[in-house]
Amino acid sequence: MIKRTLKVNGVEKFVIAEQDDSLASVLREKLGLTSVKIGCGTGQCGSCSVIIDGKLKRTCSLKMKRVEDHTEIITTEGIGTPTQLHPIQIAWIAHGGAQCGFCTPGFIVSTYALILSNPKPSREDIRDWFQKHRNACRCTGYKQLVDAVQDAAAVMRGDMSADDLLFKMPADNRIWGSNYPRPTAVAKVTGTLDYGADLGLKMPEGTLKCALVQAEVSHANIISIDTSEAEAMPGVDKVVTYKDIKGKNRITGLITFPTNKGDGWDRPILADEKIFQYGDAIAIVCADTEKHAKAAAAKVKVELEQLPEYMSAPAAMAEDAIEIHPGTPNVYFEQKIAKGDDTTEIFKNADVVVKDNFYVGRQPHMPIEPDVGFAYLDDDGKLCVHSKSIGLHLHAAMIAPGLGVELENLIMVQNYAGGTFGYKFSPTMEALVGAACLATGKPVFLNYTWYQQQTYTGKRSPFFTDISVAADKEGKLLSMETEWICDHGPYSEFGDLLTLRGAQFIGAGYDIPSIRGRGLTVATNHAWGSAFRGYGAPETEFGSEVLMDELAEKLGMDPFDLRYKNIYREGSTTPTGQTPEVLSLEEIFDIARPKYEEMKKWASATSTDEVKCGVGLALGVYGCGLDGPDTAEAEIELNKDGSVTMFACWQDHGQGADMGVLGTAHEALRPLGLAPEQIHLVMNDTRTCPNGGPAGGSRSQVVIGNAIIDTCRTLMDAMRKSDGSFRTYDEMIKENKEVHYHGKWSAPATDCDENGQGSPFSNYMYGLFVSGVGVEIATGKTQVEKMLLVADIGKINNKLVVDGQMYGGIAQGIGLALTEDYEDIKKHSTMIGAGFPFIKQIPDDMELIYVETERPDGPHGASGVGEMPLTAPHAAIINAIYNACGARVTHLPARPEKVLAALKG
């Protein structure tokens, strides 16, 4: 042990710590400075940044033995507080810089250090600084962070007033469509918002810390599990195995498609008979400290019989492949699409036919915050699980039977989440902490390392896609044939639904009268497939959008003109045979055309012999909902002081669910004249909030938003007097009227049939991506220099939130196109190894233009937003690479060696 005297935020503090303790953990655990976040734990993300003796340092990998006595440290808490915000924090709020907010304190500290050293930084200075100091953000796309730094520096120089950055309430008191700051913004920029690991430090005395015993192979039979040595280790309370689980020890995938050949009960909570993928949990060590738990976990002995590992769909589909789940074929679901006339004769007689095959890979979500959660038994004997779940009621139904708990005795609560981007649509650790709590009878806490985050949470399911398109000599699309294969990993949950997306979105946006195709869902031994932003669209629209460019080349047409000829117009139908709910694509293309022509001029003027520049297009379309009559509920209560409380399960990946609820409710309640602060939010706790459904498929604004409006209108109807004025709380009570009301909404949509035909979504989103890239001819390295997105997502609830979703989604699309992968488990288990895009990989030149076509079934005319920006930006980038240098890459990511190979080919 060592003692140190540290001057922290101007105050001397004595700490006693182990020599190998990290400074980040000491600041957090011993001094309570939880603005210091531990993300990657290896110095790659910058969330733990503080200023040490005037220099910006990352503290997660800085050991206490290297920290000198009397070191001066500044954390976010020393820069500004909720009641006295620093200009940097004000600027962050003004520009919507804090989305999930987990990385925000690290950026605030980093910005403070930058401006002290350079009071008037240029945009490139700022980008160089964040790149050098490894400040990573997965949510924002970085552009608005640079905007915030520039404004903060201007305020600190005295060139502008902080008041200029503060939100001003408009004269009509309407916040819908404005830049009103999200309710959690102040807490996020000051580092005072508690995420899961922060709450873990505040758990009751006696809380057990958990460590997992995990598989280090991808497919094996379990012969024996010996926990005896581990149970004798210091501090160990219990080693939990499958034998301690009272229920079915399975997480159910809730299979709803009758043609699915599996039953959904294929994912163990704790491995009992087999290992299905690398990282599968075999046992949970529960001990007094994390150090003791991890030491004991290393002593659990597991004897395995190695089995063939099928790490891709083609391998699992081979004739000699054994069944990964005995009794269920590896190809366990088939989805057909049949629209219009048979395609055979059309293709035979078409003027032009193009075909190609495509691969979109196993993109990792890579939130900065690793998965984290805890569980306890409350005073009513109910099991309470707190986690990053974005499907609380859904996950309760998925894990309760496996744990042996009645659904009414399971409470699910969402902690503030440091980003999920969809991986938390699947339960990850919820059943694990539940099992540990039930087995020990004590509160338990589990925090994954970032390595565990990468190796033991779901990934985007890779798609292998073959597409053929037939057209006449004028470029009118006549027919399309498709085959797509979904590599969904070992667990079937939502695999059939994801495969259906191929039928819904291959060729979306275009009037194609005749389509035939088939999709297959395949079990493999690679990472299980979980939802990822775009859910099916990035995998499927990639192929059809690249093929559109190939068709344009064959016809001698500009890719813009070919698309414009075939987009939805009056009389058009979607691939599922549905009539589009709005027809705004012509307007989107008309707005984009001059921008596209400008970008082509830029490419021509900028290209050199060493770096060739090019421009690419892609059309993105996505539906809002979980298919068919998707339903949500919400509740509201009138309070004695005239304010109201909204109760909603609108789960937050970090996208701004708090602003979603507040903006929607405030607009609905405008007749009451309430200020935003008079609408209190109670969110994401199944004990108090009704079932809003999961936060996925860009459904929340549409489905939960409509339920909120129904709830608000029900309350106002009860409050309304015959003269049109409204009763007060006291008048409601006096007249024996209820003050608590429930609302519900179901989408006017129908499920798709066995041929993929139907009206699965009431609302869609549409966007045209235009990308400008530079390709180094000698190396194949691609840099995205410009991005434009012209999008129609209906009426905008909050522009800060929507802009943040768009920039962030585009940034993830750039990663998907060029760098991101989780194929090699060893190589891709770190942020840098997996191709995480830092700020210099993302262009500062990103432009967003909105076409706000009011949606007939949208709340206040809104549609969804979250999936739209990741539908097809990667296709635009790949098309731009070809336009630049003639290298056509159809299997992602387009790393430099692939571009070089395509150039040589």
CSV table of C-alpha atoms in Angstrom, one decimal, residues 98-419:
chain,number,residue,atom,x,y,z
A,98,ALA,CA,-23.8,15.2,-24.8
A,99,GLN,CA,-25.8,12.4,-26.3
A,100,CYS,CA,-25.3,9.2,-24.2
A,101,GLY,CA,-23.0,11.5,-22.2
A,102,PHE,CA,-20.6,8.8,-21.0
A,103,CYS,CA,-17.6,10.3,-22.9
A,104,THR,CA,-18.6,13.9,-22.2
A,105,PRO,CA,-16.7,14.6,-19.0
A,106,GLY,CA,-13.5,13.4,-20.7
A,107,PHE,CA,-14.1,15.7,-23.6
A,108,ILE,CA,-14.9,18.6,-21.3
A,109,VAL,CA,-11.6,18.2,-19.5
A,110,SER,CA,-9.8,17.7,-22.8
A,111,THR,CA,-11.3,20.9,-24.2
A,112,TYR,CA,-10.4,22.8,-21.0
A,113,ALA,CA,-6.7,21.8,-21.5
A,114,LEU,CA,-6.8,22.6,-25.2
A,115,ILE,CA,-8.2,26.1,-24.7
A,116,LEU,CA,-5.7,26.9,-21.9
A,117,SER,CA,-2.9,26.0,-24.3
A,118,ASN,CA,-4.5,27.5,-27.4
A,119,PRO,CA,-7.2,30.2,-26.8
A,120,LYS,CA,-8.2,30.5,-30.4
A,121,PRO,CA,-8.1,26.9,-31.9
A,122,SER,CA,-9.1,26.4,-35.5
A,123,ARG,CA,-11.4,23.5,-36.4
A,124,GLU,CA,-8.4,21.5,-37.5
A,125,ASP,CA,-6.5,22.3,-34.3
A,126,ILE,CA,-9.4,20.9,-32.3
A,127,ARG,CA,-9.6,17.7,-34.4
A,128,ASP,CA,-5.9,17.2,-34.1
A,129,TRP,CA,-6.1,17.6,-30.3
A,130,PHE,CA,-8.9,15.1,-29.9
A,131,GLN,CA,-7.1,12.7,-32.2
A,132,LYS,CA,-3.8,13.0,-30.4
A,133,HIS,CA,-5.4,12.5,-27.0
A,134,ARG,CA,-7.7,9.7,-28.1
A,135,ASN,CA,-10.9,11.3,-27.1
A,136,ALA,CA,-13.4,8.9,-28.6
A,137,CYS,CA,-17.1,9.3,-29.1
A,138,ARG,CA,-19.5,6.7,-30.6
A,139,CYS,CA,-22.6,8.9,-30.5
A,140,THR,CA,-22.1,12.3,-32.0
A,141,GLY,CA,-20.1,12.1,-35.2
A,142,TYR,CA,-17.8,14.7,-33.6
A,143,LYS,CA,-18.9,17.7,-35.7
A,144,GLN,CA,-21.0,19.3,-33.0
A,145,LEU,CA,-18.2,18.8,-30.5
A,146,VAL,CA,-15.9,20.9,-32.7
A,147,ASP,CA,-18.7,23.6,-32.9
A,148,ALA,CA,-18.9,23.6,-29.1
A,149,VAL,CA,-15.2,24.0,-28.6
A,150,GLN,CA,-15.1,26.9,-30.9
A,151,ASP,CA,-18.0,28.7,-29.2
A,152,ALA,CA,-16.6,27.9,-25.7
A,153,ALA,CA,-13.2,29.4,-26.7
A,154,ALA,CA,-14.9,32.5,-28.0
A,155,VAL,CA,-16.7,33.0,-24.7
A,156,MET,CA,-13.5,32.4,-22.7
A,157,ARG,CA,-11.7,35.0,-24.9
A,158,GLY,CA,-14.6,37.5,-24.4
A,159,ASP,CA,-15.5,37.5,-28.1
A,160,MET,CA,-19.1,36.4,-27.3
A,161,SER,CA,-21.3,36.0,-24.2
A,162,ALA,CA,-22.3,32.7,-22.6
A,163,ASP,CA,-25.8,34.1,-22.7
A,164,ASP,CA,-25.7,33.9,-26.4
A,165,LEU,CA,-25.5,30.1,-26.1
A,166,LEU,CA,-28.4,29.7,-23.7
A,167,PHE,CA,-31.7,28.5,-25.0
A,168,LYS,CA,-34.3,31.2,-25.3
A,169,MET,CA,-37.9,30.2,-24.9
A,170,PRO,CA,-39.9,31.3,-28.0
A,171,ALA,CA,-42.7,33.7,-27.7
A,172,ASP,CA,-45.3,31.0,-28.3
A,173,ASN,CA,-43.7,28.8,-25.6
A,174,ARG,CA,-43.4,25.9,-28.0
A,175,ILE,CA,-40.4,23.6,-27.7
A,176,TRP,CA,-41.5,21.1,-30.4
A,177,GLY,CA,-39.1,21.5,-33.3
A,178,SER,CA,-36.6,23.7,-31.3
A,179,ASN,CA,-33.1,23.3,-29.8
A,180,TYR,CA,-34.5,22.9,-26.3
A,181,PRO,CA,-31.7,21.1,-24.3
A,182,ARG,CA,-32.5,17.6,-23.2
A,183,PRO,CA,-33.4,17.2,-19.5
A,184,THR,CA,-30.2,15.2,-18.6
A,185,ALA,CA,-27.9,17.7,-20.4
A,186,VAL,CA,-26.7,19.5,-17.3
A,187,ALA,CA,-26.0,16.3,-15.4
A,188,LYS,CA,-24.1,14.9,-18.3
A,189,VAL,CA,-21.8,17.9,-18.9
A,190,THR,CA,-21.0,18.2,-15.2
A,191,GLY,CA,-20.3,14.5,-14.8
A,192,THR,CA,-22.9,14.1,-12.1
A,193,LEU,CA,-25.2,11.7,-14.0
A,194,ASP,CA,-24.9,8.2,-12.5
A,195,TYR,CA,-24.3,5.4,-15.0
A,196,GLY,CA,-24.3,1.7,-14.0
A,197,ALA,CA,-20.7,1.6,-12.6
A,198,ASP,CA,-21.3,4.8,-10.7
A,199,LEU,CA,-24.4,3.3,-9.1
A,200,GLY,CA,-22.3,0.2,-8.3
A,201,LEU,CA,-20.2,2.3,-6.0
A,202,LYS,CA,-23.3,3.3,-4.1
A,203,MET,CA,-24.7,-0.2,-3.6
A,204,PRO,CA,-25.4,-1.3,0.0
A,205,GLU,CA,-22.7,-2.8,2.2
A,206,GLY,CA,-22.4,-6.5,1.6
A,207,THR,CA,-23.0,-6.2,-2.1
A,208,LEU,CA,-21.2,-9.0,-3.9
A,209,LYS,CA,-18.9,-8.3,-6.9
A,210,CYS,CA,-19.2,-10.8,-9.7
A,211,ALA,CA,-16.7,-12.3,-12.1
A,212,LEU,CA,-17.5,-14.6,-15.0
A,213,VAL,CA,-15.9,-17.9,-15.9
A,214,GLN,CA,-16.1,-17.9,-19.7
A,215,ALA,CA,-15.4,-20.2,-22.6
A,216,GLU,CA,-12.2,-19.6,-24.6
A,217,VAL,CA,-13.3,-21.8,-27.5
A,218,SER,CA,-16.2,-21.4,-29.8
A,219,HIS,CA,-17.8,-24.9,-29.8
A,220,ALA,CA,-17.4,-27.7,-27.4
A,221,ASN,CA,-19.2,-30.3,-25.2
A,222,ILE,CA,-18.9,-29.7,-21.5
A,223,ILE,CA,-17.5,-32.7,-19.7
A,224,SER,CA,-17.2,-31.3,-16.1
A,225,ILE,CA,-17.1,-28.1,-14.1
A,226,ASP,CA,-15.0,-28.1,-10.9
A,227,THR,CA,-15.6,-25.1,-8.6
A,228,SER,CA,-14.1,-26.5,-5.4
A,229,GLU,CA,-10.7,-24.7,-5.5
A,230,ALA,CA,-12.5,-21.4,-6.4
A,231,GLU,CA,-15.0,-21.7,-3.6
A,232,ALA,CA,-12.1,-21.9,-1.1
A,233,MET,CA,-10.4,-18.7,-2.3
A,234,PRO,CA,-10.4,-15.6,-0.1
A,235,GLY,CA,-13.6,-13.5,0.0
A,236,VAL,CA,-15.7,-15.9,-2.1
A,237,ASP,CA,-19.3,-16.2,-1.1
A,238,LYS,CA,-20.5,-18.6,-3.8
A,239,VAL,CA,-19.6,-19.9,-7.3
A,240,VAL,CA,-22.9,-20.0,-9.2
A,241,THR,CA,-23.3,-22.6,-12.0
A,242,TYR,CA,-26.3,-23.9,-13.9
A,243,LYS,CA,-27.1,-26.3,-11.0
A,244,ASP,CA,-28.0,-23.3,-8.9
A,245,ILE,CA,-30.6,-22.0,-11.4
A,246,LYS,CA,-34.2,-23.0,-10.5
A,247,GLY,CA,-35.8,-22.3,-13.8
A,248,LYS,CA,-35.2,-23.6,-17.4
A,249,ASN,CA,-31.7,-22.0,-17.5
A,250,ARG,CA,-32.6,-20.7,-20.9
A,251,ILE,CA,-33.2,-17.2,-22.4
A,252,THR,CA,-36.2,-17.5,-24.7
A,253,GLY,CA,-36.0,-15.9,-28.1
A,254,LEU,CA,-39.8,-15.6,-28.1
A,255,ILE,CA,-40.2,-17.2,-31.6
A,256,THR,CA,-43.3,-15.9,-33.4
A,257,PHE,CA,-42.7,-17.1,-36.9
A,258,PRO,CA,-44.4,-20.6,-37.3
A,259,THR,CA,-42.0,-21.6,-40.0
A,260,ASN,CA,-39.0,-21.2,-37.7
A,261,LYS,CA,-37.5,-24.7,-37.2
A,262,GLY,CA,-36.2,-23.8,-33.7
A,263,ASP,CA,-38.2,-23.2,-30.6
A,264,GLY,CA,-36.3,-20.2,-29.3
A,265,TRP,CA,-35.0,-22.0,-26.1
A,266,ASP,CA,-31.5,-22.3,-27.3
A,267,ARG,CA,-29.4,-19.8,-25.3
A,268,PRO,CA,-28.3,-21.0,-21.8
A,269,ILE,CA,-28.1,-18.5,-19.0
A,270,LEU,CA,-25.1,-20.5,-17.7
A,271,ALA,CA,-23.6,-23.2,-20.0
A,272,ASP,CA,-24.6,-26.6,-19.0
A,273,GLU,CA,-24.2,-29.1,-21.8
A,274,LYS,CA,-22.4,-27.2,-24.6
A,275,ILE,CA,-20.3,-24.1,-25.4
A,276,PHE,CA,-21.9,-22.4,-28.4
A,277,GLN,CA,-19.6,-19.4,-28.8
A,278,TYR,CA,-16.4,-17.8,-27.5
A,279,GLY,CA,-17.2,-16.1,-24.2
A,280,ASP,CA,-20.2,-18.2,-23.1
A,281,ALA,CA,-20.7,-17.8,-19.4
A,282,ILE,CA,-20.0,-21.1,-17.5
A,283,ALA,CA,-20.0,-19.8,-13.9
A,284,ILE,CA,-20.4,-16.6,-11.9
A,285,VAL,CA,-18.0,-16.1,-8.9
A,286,CYS,CA,-19.6,-13.9,-6.2
A,287,ALA,CA,-17.1,-12.4,-3.8
A,288,ASP,CA,-16.5,-9.4,-1.5
A,289,THR,CA,-14.3,-7.6,-4.0
A,290,GLU,CA,-13.8,-7.7,-7.7
A,291,LYS,CA,-10.2,-8.6,-7.3
A,292,HIS,CA,-11.1,-11.6,-5.2
A,293,ALA,CA,-13.9,-12.6,-7.6
A,294,LYS,CA,-11.5,-12.5,-10.6
A,295,ALA,CA,-8.8,-14.4,-8.8
A,296,ALA,CA,-11.3,-17.2,-7.9
A,297,ALA,CA,-12.7,-17.3,-11.4
A,298,ALA,CA,-9.3,-18.2,-12.7
A,299,LYS,CA,-9.4,-21.3,-10.4
A,300,VAL,CA,-12.6,-22.8,-11.8
A,301,LYS,CA,-11.7,-25.9,-13.8
A,302,VAL,CA,-13.7,-26.7,-16.9
A,303,GLU,CA,-13.1,-29.9,-19.0
A,304,LEU,CA,-14.3,-29.6,-22.6
A,305,GLU,CA,-14.5,-31.8,-25.6
A,306,GLN,CA,-13.7,-29.6,-28.6
A,307,LEU,CA,-16.1,-29.6,-31.5
A,308,PRO,CA,-15.8,-28.2,-35.0
A,309,GLU,CA,-16.2,-24.4,-35.0
A,310,TYR,CA,-18.4,-23.0,-37.7
A,311,MET,CA,-17.4,-19.4,-37.8
A,312,SER,CA,-19.4,-18.3,-40.9
A,313,ALA,CA,-22.7,-19.2,-42.6
A,314,PRO,CA,-21.1,-21.1,-45.5
A,315,ALA,CA,-19.1,-23.3,-43.0
A,316,ALA,CA,-22.3,-24.0,-41.0
A,317,MET,CA,-24.2,-24.8,-44.2
A,318,ALA,CA,-21.7,-27.3,-45.5
A,319,GLU,CA,-23.0,-30.9,-46.0
A,320,ASP,CA,-20.7,-32.4,-43.4
A,321,ALA,CA,-21.4,-29.7,-40.7
A,322,ILE,CA,-23.0,-31.1,-37.5
A,323,GLU,CA,-26.0,-29.4,-36.0
A,324,ILE,CA,-24.9,-26.7,-33.6
A,325,HIS,CA,-28.2,-27.2,-31.6
A,326,PRO,CA,-28.9,-30.9,-31.9
A,327,GLY,CA,-32.4,-31.5,-33.4
A,328,THR,CA,-32.5,-28.1,-35.1
A,329,PRO,CA,-30.9,-27.6,-38.5
A,330,ASN,CA,-28.2,-24.9,-38.9
A,331,VAL,CA,-30.4,-23.3,-41.5
A,332,TYR,CA,-33.5,-22.9,-39.4
A,333,PHE,CA,-35.6,-20.2,-41.1
A,334,GLU,CA,-36.5,-19.3,-44.6
A,335,GLN,CA,-38.1,-16.0,-45.8
A,336,LYS,CA,-39.4,-15.7,-49.4
A,337,ILE,CA,-40.4,-12.6,-51.4
A,338,ALA,CA,-42.7,-12.8,-54.3
A,339,LYS,CA,-44.1,-9.6,-55.8
A,340,GLY,CA,-45.7,-9.1,-59.2
A,341,ASP,CA,-45.1,-11.4,-62.2
A,342,ASP,CA,-42.6,-14.2,-62.3
A,343,THR,CA,-39.1,-12.9,-63.0
A,344,THR,CA,-37.8,-15.6,-65.3
A,345,GLU,CA,-39.2,-14.3,-68.7
A,346,ILE,CA,-38.6,-10.7,-67.7
A,347,PHE,CA,-34.9,-11.4,-67.1
A,348,LYS,CA,-34.7,-13.4,-70.3
A,349,ASN,CA,-36.1,-10.5,-72.4
A,350,ALA,CA,-34.6,-7.5,-70.6
A,351,ASP,CA,-32.3,-5.1,-72.4
A,352,VAL,CA,-29.9,-5.0,-69.5
A,353,VAL,CA,-29.1,-7.3,-66.6
A,354,VAL,CA,-26.6,-6.7,-63.8
A,355,LYS,CA,-25.8,-9.0,-60.9
A,356,ASP,CA,-23.2,-9.1,-58.1
A,357,ASN,CA,-22.6,-10.6,-54.7
A,358,PHE,CA,-22.1,-8.6,-51.5
A,359,TYR,CA,-21.0,-9.0,-47.9
A,360,VAL,CA,-21.7,-6.7,-44.9
A,361,GLY,CA,-19.7,-7.8,-41.9
A,362,ARG,CA,-19.9,-8.5,-38.2
A,363,GLN,CA,-19.9,-4.8,-37.2
A,364,PRO,CA,-19.3,-4.4,-33.4
A,365,HIS,CA,-21.4,-1.8,-31.5
A,366,MET,CA,-18.4,-0.5,-29.5
A,367,PRO,CA,-20.1,1.8,-27.0
A,368,ILE,CA,-17.6,3.5,-24.8
A,369,GLU,CA,-19.3,2.2,-21.6
A,370,PRO,CA,-18.9,-1.6,-21.2
A,371,ASP,CA,-22.0,-3.6,-20.2
A,372,VAL,CA,-22.9,-3.2,-16.5
A,373,GLY,CA,-25.7,-4.1,-14.2
A,374,PHE,CA,-26.7,-5.3,-10.7
A,375,ALA,CA,-29.6,-7.1,-9.0
A,376,TYR,CA,-31.1,-7.3,-5.5
A,377,LEU,CA,-34.2,-8.6,-3.8
A,378,ASP,CA,-36.4,-5.7,-2.6
A,379,ASP,CA,-38.5,-5.7,0.6
A,380,ASP,CA,-41.4,-7.3,-1.2
A,381,GLY,CA,-39.2,-10.2,-2.2
A,382,LYS,CA,-39.2,-9.2,-5.9
A,383,LEU,CA,-36.1,-9.6,-8.0
A,384,CYS,CA,-34.9,-6.2,-9.2
A,385,VAL,CA,-32.5,-6.1,-12.1
A,386,HIS,CA,-30.9,-2.8,-13.2
A,387,SER,CA,-29.0,-2.7,-16.5
A,388,LYS,CA,-28.6,-1.0,-19.8
A,389,SER,CA,-31.6,-2.9,-21.2
A,390,ILE,CA,-33.5,-1.0,-23.9
A,391,GLY,CA,-36.3,-3.5,-23.8
A,392,LEU,CA,-37.4,-3.8,-20.2
A,393,HIS,CA,-40.7,-5.6,-20.5
A,394,LEU,CA,-39.4,-7.6,-23.4
A,395,HIS,CA,-36.4,-8.8,-21.4
A,396,ALA,CA,-38.4,-9.6,-18.3
A,397,ALA,CA,-40.4,-12.0,-20.5
A,398,MET,CA,-37.2,-13.5,-22.0
A,399,ILE,CA,-35.4,-14.2,-18.8
A,400,ALA,CA,-38.1,-14.9,-16.1
A,401,PRO,CA,-38.8,-18.5,-17.1
A,402,GLY,CA,-35.2,-19.3,-17.3
A,403,LEU,CA,-34.6,-17.9,-13.8
A,404,GLY,CA,-37.6,-19.6,-12.4
A,405,VAL,CA,-39.2,-16.3,-11.4
A,406,GLU,CA,-42.9,-15.3,-12.0
A,407,LEU,CA,-43.1,-12.3,-14.3
A,408,GLU,CA,-44.9,-10.3,-11.7
A,409,ASN,CA,-42.0,-10.8,-9.3
A,410,LEU,CA,-39.4,-9.5,-11.7
A,411,ILE,CA,-38.7,-5.7,-11.8
A,412,MET,CA,-36.5,-4.3,-14.6
A,413,VAL,CA,-35.0,-0.9,-14.5
A,414,GLN,CA,-32.8,0.9,-17.0
A,415,ASN,CA,-29.8,2.7,-15.7
A,416,TYR,CA,-28.6,5.7,-17.7
A,417,ALA,CA,-26.7,4.0,-20.6
A,418,GLY,CA,-23.4,5.0,-22.1
A,419,GLY,CA,-24.5,4.0,-25.6
